[in-house]
PDB file of C-alpha atoms (C1' of nucleotides) in Angstrom:
ATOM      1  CA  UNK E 242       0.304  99.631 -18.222  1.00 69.00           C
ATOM      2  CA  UNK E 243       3.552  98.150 -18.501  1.00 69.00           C
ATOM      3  CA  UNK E 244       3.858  97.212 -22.012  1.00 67.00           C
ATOM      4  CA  UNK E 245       5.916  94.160 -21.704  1.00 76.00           C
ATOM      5  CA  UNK E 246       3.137  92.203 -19.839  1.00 84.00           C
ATOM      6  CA  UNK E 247       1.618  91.493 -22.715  1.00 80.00           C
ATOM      7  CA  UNK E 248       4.668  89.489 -24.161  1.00 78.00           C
ATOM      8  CA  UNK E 249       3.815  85.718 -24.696  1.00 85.00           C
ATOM      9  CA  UNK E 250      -0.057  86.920 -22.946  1.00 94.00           C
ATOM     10  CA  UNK E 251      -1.676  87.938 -26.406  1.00 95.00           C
ATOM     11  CA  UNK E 252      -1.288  84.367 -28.133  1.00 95.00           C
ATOM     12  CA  UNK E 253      -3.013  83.231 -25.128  1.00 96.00           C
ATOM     13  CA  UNK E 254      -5.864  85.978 -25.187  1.00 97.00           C
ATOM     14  CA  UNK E 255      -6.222  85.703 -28.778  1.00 97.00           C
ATOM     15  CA  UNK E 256      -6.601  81.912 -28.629  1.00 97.00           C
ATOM     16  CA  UNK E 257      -8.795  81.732 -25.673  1.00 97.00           C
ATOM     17  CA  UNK E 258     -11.099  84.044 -27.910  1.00 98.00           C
ATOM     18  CA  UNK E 259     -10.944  81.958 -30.601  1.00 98.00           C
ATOM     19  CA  UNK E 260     -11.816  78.733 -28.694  1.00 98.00           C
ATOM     20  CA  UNK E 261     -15.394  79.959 -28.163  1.00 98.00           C
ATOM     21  CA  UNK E 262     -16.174  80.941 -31.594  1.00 98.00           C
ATOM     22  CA  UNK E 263     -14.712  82.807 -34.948  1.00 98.00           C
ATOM     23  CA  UNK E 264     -13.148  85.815 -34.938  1.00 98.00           C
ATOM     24  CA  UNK E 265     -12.055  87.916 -37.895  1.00 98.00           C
ATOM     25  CA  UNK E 266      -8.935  89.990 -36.990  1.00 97.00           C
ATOM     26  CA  UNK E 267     -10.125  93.084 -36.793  1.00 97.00           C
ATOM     27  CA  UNK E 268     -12.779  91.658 -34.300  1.00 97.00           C
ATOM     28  CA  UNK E 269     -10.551  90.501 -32.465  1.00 98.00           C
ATOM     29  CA  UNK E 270      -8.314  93.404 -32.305  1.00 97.00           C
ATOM     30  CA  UNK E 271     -11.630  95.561 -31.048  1.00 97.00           C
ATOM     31  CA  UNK E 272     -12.377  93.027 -28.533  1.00 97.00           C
ATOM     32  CA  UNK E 273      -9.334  91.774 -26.999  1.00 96.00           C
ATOM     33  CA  UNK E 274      -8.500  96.216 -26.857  1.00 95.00           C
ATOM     34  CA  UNK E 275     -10.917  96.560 -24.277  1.00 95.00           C
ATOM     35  CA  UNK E 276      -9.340  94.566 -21.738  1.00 95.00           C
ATOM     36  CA  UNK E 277      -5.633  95.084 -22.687  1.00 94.00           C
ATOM     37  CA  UNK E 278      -3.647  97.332 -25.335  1.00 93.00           C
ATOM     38  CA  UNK E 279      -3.053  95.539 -28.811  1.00 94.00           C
ATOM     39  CA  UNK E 280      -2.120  96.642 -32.052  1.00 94.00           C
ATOM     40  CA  UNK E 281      -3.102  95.436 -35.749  1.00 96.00           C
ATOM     41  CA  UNK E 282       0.513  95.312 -36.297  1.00 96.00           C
ATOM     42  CA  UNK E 283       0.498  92.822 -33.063  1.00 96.00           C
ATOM     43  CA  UNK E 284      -1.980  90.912 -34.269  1.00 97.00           C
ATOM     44  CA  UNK E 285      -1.844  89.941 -38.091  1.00 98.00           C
ATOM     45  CA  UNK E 286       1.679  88.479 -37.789  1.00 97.00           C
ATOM     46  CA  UNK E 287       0.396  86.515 -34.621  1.00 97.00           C
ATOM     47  CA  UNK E 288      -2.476  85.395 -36.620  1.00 98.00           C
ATOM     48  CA  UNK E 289      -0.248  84.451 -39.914  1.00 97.00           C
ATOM     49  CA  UNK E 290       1.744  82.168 -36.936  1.00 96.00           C
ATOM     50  CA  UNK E 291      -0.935  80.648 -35.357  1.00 97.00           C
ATOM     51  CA  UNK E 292      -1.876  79.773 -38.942  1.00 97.00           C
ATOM     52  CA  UNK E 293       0.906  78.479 -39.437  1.00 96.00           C
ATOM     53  CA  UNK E 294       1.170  76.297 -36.741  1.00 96.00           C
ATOM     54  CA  UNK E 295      -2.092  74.779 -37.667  1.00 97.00           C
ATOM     55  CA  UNK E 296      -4.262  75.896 -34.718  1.00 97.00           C
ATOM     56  CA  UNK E 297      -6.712  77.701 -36.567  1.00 98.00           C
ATOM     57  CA  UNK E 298      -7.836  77.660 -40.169  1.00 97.00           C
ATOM     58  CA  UNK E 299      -9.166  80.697 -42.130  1.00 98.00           C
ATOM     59  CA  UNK E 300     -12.049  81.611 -44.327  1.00 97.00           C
ATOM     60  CA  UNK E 301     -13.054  84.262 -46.295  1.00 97.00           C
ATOM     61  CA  UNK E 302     -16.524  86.090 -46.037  1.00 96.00           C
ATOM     62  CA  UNK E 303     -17.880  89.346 -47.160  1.00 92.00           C
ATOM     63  CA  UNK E 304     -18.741  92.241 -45.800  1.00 90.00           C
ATOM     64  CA  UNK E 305     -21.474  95.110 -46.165  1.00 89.00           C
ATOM     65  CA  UNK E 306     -19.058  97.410 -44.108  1.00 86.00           C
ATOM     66  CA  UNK E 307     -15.813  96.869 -46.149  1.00 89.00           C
ATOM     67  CA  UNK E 308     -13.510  94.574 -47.579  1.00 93.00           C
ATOM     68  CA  UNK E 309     -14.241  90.614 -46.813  1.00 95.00           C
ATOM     69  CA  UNK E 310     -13.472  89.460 -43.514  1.00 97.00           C
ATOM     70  CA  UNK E 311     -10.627  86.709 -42.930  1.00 98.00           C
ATOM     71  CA  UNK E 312     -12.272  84.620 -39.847  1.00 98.00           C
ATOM     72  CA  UNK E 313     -10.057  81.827 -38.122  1.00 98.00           C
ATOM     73  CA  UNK E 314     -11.274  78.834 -37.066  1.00 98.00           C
ATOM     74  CA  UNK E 315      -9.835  76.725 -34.401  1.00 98.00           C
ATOM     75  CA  UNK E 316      -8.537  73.492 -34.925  1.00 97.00           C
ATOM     76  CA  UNK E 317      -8.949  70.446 -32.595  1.00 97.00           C
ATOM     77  CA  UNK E 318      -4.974  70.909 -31.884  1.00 95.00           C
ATOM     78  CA  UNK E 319      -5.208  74.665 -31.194  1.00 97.00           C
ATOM     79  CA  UNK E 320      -7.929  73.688 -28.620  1.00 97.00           C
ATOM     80  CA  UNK E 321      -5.618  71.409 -26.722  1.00 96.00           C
ATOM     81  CA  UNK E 322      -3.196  73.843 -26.866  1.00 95.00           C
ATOM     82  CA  UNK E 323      -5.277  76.697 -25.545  1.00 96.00           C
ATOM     83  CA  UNK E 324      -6.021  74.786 -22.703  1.00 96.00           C
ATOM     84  CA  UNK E 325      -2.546  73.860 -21.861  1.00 94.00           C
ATOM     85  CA  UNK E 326      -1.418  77.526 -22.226  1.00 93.00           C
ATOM     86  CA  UNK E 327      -4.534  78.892 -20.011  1.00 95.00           C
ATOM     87  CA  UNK E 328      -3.361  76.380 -17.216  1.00 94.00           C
ATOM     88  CA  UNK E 329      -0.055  77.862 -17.494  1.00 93.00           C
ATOM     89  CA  UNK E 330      -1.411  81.272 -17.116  1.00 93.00           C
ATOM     90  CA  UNK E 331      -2.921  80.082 -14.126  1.00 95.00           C
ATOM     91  CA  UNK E 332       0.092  78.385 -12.890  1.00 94.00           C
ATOM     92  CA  UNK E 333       2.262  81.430 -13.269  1.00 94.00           C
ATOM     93  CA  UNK E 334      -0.059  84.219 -12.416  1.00 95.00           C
ATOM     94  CA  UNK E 335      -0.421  81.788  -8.890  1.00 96.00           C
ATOM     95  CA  UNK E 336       3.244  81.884  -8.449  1.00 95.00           C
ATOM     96  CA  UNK E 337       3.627  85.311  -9.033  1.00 96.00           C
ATOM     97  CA  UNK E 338       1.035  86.417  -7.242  1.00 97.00           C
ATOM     98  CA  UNK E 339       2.608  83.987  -4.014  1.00 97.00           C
ATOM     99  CA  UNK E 340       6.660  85.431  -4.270  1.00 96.00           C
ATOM    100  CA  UNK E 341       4.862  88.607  -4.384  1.00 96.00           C
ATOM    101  CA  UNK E 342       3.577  88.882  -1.281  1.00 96.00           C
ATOM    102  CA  UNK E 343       6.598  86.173   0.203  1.00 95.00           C
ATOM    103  CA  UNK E 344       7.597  87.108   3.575  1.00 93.00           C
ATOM    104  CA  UNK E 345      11.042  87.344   2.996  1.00 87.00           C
TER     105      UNK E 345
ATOM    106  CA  UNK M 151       5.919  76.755 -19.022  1.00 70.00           C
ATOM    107  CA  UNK M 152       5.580  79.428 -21.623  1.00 68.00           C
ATOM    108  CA  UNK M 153       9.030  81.085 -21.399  1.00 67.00           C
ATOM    109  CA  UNK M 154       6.869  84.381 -22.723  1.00 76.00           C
ATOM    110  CA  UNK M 155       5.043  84.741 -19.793  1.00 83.00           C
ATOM    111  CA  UNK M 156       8.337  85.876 -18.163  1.00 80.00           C
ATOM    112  CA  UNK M 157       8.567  88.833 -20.411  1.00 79.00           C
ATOM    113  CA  UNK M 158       8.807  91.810 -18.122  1.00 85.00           C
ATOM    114  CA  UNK M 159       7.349  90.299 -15.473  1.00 94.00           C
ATOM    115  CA  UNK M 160      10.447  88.937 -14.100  1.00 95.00           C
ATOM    116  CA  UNK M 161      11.392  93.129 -13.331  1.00 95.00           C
ATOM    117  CA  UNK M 162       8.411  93.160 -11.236  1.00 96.00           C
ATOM    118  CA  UNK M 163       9.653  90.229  -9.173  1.00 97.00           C
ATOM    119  CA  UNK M 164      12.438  91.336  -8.726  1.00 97.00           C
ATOM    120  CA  UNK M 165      11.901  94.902  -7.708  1.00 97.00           C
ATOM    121  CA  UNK M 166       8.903  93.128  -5.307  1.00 97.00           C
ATOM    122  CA  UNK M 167      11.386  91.320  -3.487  1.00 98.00           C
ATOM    123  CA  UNK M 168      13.928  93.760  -2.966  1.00 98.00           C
ATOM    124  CA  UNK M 169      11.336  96.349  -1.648  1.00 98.00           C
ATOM    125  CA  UNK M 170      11.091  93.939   1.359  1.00 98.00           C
ATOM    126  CA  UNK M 171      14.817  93.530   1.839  1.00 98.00           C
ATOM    127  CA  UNK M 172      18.040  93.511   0.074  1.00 98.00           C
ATOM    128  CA  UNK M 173      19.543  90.654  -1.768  1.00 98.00           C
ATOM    129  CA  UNK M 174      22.270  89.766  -3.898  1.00 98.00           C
ATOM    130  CA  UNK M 175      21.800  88.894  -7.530  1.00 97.00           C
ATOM    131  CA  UNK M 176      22.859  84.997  -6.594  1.00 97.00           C
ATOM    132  CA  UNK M 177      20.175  84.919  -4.059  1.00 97.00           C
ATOM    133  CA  UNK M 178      17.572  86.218  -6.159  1.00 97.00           C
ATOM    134  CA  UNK M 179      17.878  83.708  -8.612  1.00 97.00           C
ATOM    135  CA  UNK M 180      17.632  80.860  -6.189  1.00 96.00           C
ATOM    136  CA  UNK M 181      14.821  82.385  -4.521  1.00 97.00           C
ATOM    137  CA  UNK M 182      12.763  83.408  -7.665  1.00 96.00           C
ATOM    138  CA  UNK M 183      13.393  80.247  -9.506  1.00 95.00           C
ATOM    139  CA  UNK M 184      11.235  78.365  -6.611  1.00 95.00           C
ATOM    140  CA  UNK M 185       8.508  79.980  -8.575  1.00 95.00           C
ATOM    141  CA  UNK M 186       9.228  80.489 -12.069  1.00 94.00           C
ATOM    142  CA  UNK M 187      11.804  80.012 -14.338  1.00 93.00           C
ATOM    143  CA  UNK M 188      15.210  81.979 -14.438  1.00 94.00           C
ATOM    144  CA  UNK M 189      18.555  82.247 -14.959  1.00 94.00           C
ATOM    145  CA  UNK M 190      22.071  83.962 -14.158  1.00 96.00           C
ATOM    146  CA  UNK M 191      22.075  85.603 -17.731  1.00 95.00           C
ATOM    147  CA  UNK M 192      18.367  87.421 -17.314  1.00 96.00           C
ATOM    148  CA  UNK M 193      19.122  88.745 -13.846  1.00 97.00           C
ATOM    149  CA  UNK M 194      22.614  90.573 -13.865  1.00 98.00           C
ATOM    150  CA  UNK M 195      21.959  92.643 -16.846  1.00 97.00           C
ATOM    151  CA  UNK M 196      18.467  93.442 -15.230  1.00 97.00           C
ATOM    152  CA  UNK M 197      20.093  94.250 -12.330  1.00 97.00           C
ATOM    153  CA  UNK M 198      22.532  96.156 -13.992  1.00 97.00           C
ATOM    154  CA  UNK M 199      19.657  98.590 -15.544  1.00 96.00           C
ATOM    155  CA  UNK M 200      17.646  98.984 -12.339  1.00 97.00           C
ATOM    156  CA  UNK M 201      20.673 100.463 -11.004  1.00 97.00           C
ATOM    157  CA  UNK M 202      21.547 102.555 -14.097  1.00 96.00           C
ATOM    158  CA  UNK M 203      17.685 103.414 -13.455  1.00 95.00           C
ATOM    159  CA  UNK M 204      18.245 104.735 -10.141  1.00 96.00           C
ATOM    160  CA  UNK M 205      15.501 102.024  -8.499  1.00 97.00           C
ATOM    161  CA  UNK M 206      18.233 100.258  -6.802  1.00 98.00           C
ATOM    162  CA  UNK M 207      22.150 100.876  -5.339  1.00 97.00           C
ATOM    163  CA  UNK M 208      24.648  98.415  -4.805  1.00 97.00           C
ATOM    164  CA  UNK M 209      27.305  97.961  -2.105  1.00 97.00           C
ATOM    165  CA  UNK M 210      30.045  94.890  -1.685  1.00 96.00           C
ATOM    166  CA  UNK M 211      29.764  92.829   1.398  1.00 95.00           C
ATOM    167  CA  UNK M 212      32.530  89.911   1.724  1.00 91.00           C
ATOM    168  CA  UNK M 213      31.512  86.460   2.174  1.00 88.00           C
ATOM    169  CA  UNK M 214      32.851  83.193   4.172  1.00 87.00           C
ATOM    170  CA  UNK M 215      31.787  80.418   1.088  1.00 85.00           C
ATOM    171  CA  UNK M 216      33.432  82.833  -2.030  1.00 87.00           C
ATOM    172  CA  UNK M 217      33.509  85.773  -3.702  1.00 92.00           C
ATOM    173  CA  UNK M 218      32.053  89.067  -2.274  1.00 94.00           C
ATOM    174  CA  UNK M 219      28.049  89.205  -2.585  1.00 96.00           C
ATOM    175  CA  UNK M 220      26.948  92.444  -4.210  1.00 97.00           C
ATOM    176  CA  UNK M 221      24.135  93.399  -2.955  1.00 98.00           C
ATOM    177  CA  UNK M 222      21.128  95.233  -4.130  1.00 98.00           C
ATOM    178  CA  UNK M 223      19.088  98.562  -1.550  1.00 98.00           C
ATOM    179  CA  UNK M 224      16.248  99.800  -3.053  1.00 98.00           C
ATOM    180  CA  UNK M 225      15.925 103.675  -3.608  1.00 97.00           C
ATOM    181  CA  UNK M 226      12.674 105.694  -2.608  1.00 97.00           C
ATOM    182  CA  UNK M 227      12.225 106.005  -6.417  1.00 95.00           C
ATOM    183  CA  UNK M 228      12.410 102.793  -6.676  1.00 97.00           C
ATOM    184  CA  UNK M 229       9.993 101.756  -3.918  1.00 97.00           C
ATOM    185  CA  UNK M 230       7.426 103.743  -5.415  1.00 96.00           C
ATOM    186  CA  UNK M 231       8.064 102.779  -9.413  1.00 95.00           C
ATOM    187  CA  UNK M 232       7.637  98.706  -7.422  1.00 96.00           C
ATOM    188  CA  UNK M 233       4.147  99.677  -6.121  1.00 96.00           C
ATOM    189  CA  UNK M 234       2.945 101.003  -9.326  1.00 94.00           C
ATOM    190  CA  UNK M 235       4.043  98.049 -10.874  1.00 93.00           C
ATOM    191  CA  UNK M 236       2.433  95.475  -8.836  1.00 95.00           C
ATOM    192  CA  UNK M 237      -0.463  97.867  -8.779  1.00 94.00           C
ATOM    193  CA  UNK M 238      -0.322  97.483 -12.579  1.00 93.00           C
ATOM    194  CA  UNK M 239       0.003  93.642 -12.597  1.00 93.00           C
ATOM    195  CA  UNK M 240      -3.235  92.936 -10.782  1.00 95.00           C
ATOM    196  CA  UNK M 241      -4.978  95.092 -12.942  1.00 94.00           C
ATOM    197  CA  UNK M 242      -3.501  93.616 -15.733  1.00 94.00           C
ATOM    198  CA  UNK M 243      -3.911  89.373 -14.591  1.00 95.00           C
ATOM    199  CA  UNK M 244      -7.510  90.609 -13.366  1.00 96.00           C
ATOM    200  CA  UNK M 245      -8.233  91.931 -17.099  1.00 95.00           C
ATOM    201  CA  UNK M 246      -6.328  88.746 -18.560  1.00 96.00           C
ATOM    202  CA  UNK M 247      -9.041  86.396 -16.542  1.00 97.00           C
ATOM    203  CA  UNK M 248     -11.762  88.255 -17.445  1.00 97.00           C
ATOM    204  CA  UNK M 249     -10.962  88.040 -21.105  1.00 96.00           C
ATOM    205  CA  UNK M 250     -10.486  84.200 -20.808  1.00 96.00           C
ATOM    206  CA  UNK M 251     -13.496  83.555 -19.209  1.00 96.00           C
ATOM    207  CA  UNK M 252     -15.668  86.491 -21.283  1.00 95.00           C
ATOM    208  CA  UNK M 253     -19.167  84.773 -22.855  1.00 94.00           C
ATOM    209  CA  UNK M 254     -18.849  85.926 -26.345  1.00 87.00           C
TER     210      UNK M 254
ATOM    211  C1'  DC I 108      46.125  70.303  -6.512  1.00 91.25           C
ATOM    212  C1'  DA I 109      42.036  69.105  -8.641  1.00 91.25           C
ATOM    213  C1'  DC I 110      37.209  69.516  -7.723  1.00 91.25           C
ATOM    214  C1'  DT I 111      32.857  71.435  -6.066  1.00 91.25           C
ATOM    215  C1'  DG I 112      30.087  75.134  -4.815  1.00 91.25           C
ATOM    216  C1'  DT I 113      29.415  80.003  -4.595  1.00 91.25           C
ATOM    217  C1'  DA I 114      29.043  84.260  -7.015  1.00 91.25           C
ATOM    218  C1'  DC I 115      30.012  87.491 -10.324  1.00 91.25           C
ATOM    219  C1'  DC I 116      29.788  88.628 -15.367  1.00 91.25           C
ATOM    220  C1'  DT I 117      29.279  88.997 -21.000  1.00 91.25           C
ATOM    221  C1'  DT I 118      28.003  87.809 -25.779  1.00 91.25           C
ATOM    222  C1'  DG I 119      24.979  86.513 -29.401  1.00 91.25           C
ATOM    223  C1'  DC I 120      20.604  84.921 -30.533  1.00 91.25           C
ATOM    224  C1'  DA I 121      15.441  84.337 -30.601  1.00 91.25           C
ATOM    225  C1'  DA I 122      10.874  85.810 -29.675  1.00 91.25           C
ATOM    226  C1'  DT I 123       7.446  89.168 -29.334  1.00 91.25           C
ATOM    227  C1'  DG I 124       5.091  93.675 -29.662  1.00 91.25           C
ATOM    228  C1'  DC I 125       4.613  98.278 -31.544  1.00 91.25           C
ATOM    229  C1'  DA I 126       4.568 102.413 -34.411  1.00 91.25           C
ATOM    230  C1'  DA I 127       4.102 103.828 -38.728  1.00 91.25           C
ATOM    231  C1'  DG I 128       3.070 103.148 -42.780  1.00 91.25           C
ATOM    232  C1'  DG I 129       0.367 101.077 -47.057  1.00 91.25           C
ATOM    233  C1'  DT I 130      -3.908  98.939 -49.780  1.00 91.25           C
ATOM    234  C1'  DA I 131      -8.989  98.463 -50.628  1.00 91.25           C
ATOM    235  C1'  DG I 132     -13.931  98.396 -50.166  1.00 91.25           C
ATOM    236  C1'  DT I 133     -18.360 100.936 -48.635  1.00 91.25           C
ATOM    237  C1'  DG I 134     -21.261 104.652 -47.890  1.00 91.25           C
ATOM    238  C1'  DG I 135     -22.325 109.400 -46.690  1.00 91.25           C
ATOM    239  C1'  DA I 136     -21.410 114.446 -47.193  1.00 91.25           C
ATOM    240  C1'  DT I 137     -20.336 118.344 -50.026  1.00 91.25           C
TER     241       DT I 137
ATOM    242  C1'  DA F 205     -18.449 113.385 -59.111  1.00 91.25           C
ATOM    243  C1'  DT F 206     -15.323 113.779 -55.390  1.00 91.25           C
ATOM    244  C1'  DC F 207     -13.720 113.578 -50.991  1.00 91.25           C
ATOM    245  C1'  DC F 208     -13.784 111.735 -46.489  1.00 91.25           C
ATOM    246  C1'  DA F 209     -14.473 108.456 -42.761  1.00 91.25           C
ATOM    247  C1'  DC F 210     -14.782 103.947 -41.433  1.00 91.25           C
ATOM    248  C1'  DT F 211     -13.906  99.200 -41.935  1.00 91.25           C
ATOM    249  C1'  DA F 212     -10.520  95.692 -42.721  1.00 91.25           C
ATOM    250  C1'  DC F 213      -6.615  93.719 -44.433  1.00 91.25           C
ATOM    251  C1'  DC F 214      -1.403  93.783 -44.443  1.00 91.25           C
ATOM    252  C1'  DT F 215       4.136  94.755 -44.016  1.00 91.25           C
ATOM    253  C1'  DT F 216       8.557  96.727 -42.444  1.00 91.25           C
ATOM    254  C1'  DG F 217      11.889  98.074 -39.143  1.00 91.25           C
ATOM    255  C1'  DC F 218      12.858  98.786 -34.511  1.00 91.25           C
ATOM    256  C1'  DA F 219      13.076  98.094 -29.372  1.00 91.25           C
ATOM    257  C1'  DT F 220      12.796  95.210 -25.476  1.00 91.25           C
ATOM    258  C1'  DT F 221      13.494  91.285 -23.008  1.00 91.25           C
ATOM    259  C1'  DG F 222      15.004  86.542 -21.824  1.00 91.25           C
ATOM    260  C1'  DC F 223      18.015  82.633 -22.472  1.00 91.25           C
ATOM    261  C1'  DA F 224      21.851  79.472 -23.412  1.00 91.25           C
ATOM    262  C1'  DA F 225      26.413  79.156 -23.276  1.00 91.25           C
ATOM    263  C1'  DG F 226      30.247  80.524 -22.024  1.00 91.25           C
ATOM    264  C1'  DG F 227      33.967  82.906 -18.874  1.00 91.25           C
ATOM    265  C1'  DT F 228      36.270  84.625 -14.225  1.00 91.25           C
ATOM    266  C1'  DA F 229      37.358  84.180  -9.391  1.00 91.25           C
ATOM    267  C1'  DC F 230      37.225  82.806  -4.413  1.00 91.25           C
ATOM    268  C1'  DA F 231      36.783  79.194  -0.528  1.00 91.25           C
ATOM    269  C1'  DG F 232      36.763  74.808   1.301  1.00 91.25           C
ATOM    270  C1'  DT F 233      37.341  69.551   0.738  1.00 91.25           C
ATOM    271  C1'  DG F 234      39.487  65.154  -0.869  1.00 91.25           C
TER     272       DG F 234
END
DNA sequence: CACTGTACCTTGCAATGCAAGGTAGTGGAT
DNA sequence: ATCCACTACCTTGCATTGCAAGGTACAGTG
């Protein structure tokens, strides 16, 4: 897979996750790896950003398997934003898909 | 539109449309930027590595309204790195939309 | 002769992802 | 008891890519 598709994708696929219910990081790392290749090292900076940005909100909880868990929550402005950014997805992936197969 | 979503995707586009014909770099950006975003400064140093890459040549052709066109052929190479690529994009949108929609 | 449109190009910056590493807790195997 | 594997968090430095902003040059029009 051509690494560089992912650029700009992940925020969306980690957000569109997150819209539906928690997620620690890890989680979302194992989940989000079965559809696409992600790193941790992709992932806990995005997750310090999008924290940042005040889209989600974290919480600690602990674990029987390990350390605690830091879980994100999504905010009410992170879920307006993850619905603007899936409808550009949609938008783009359309146009791509169109000048693709353009009869040029 | 997320400017991200461009990331490497706007190779793909490119190569797709020169595997149907060639084109000069001036054209490509009028004709890709009826469906996404682009500009002069992404495509000529693209273009410049495609060639370096062997996926494209280049030969001068003069023109009536200014200075001569340089236009882009693609190489056999690069026909076949083009169909890998878009064979790699629908796999990759198609795993994208399944992640967005997933029930978890 | 300035201006507009065409067409080429470069430089410096910003954003994102990854590999490779590190830190800690839990529980099982030796 | 000690080591290992697994879970789970994190950081640093690098590579890649795209963009804005600029520059150069040719042709036709006022």
């Amino acid at each position: 897979m051509n690494p560089q598709f992912n650029k700009g994708i992940l925020e969306m696929c980690v957000l569109a996750l997150l819209a539906k219910r928690d997620f620690y990081g890890f989680e979302l790392v194992e989940t989000i790896s079965n559809y696409t290749d992600i790193s941790e090292g992709t992932i806990y900076p995005l997750l310090r950003r999008l924290t940042q940005e005040k889209y989600v909100e974290t919480y600690l909880q602990e674990s029987t398997s390990g350390p605690p868990r830091k879980y994100y929550r999504m905010t009410r402005h992170g879920k307006k934003f993850t619905q603007e950014l899936i409808q550009d997805w949609k938008n783009f992936s359309a146009n791509v898909n169109k000048l693709i197969h353009l009869e040029v």
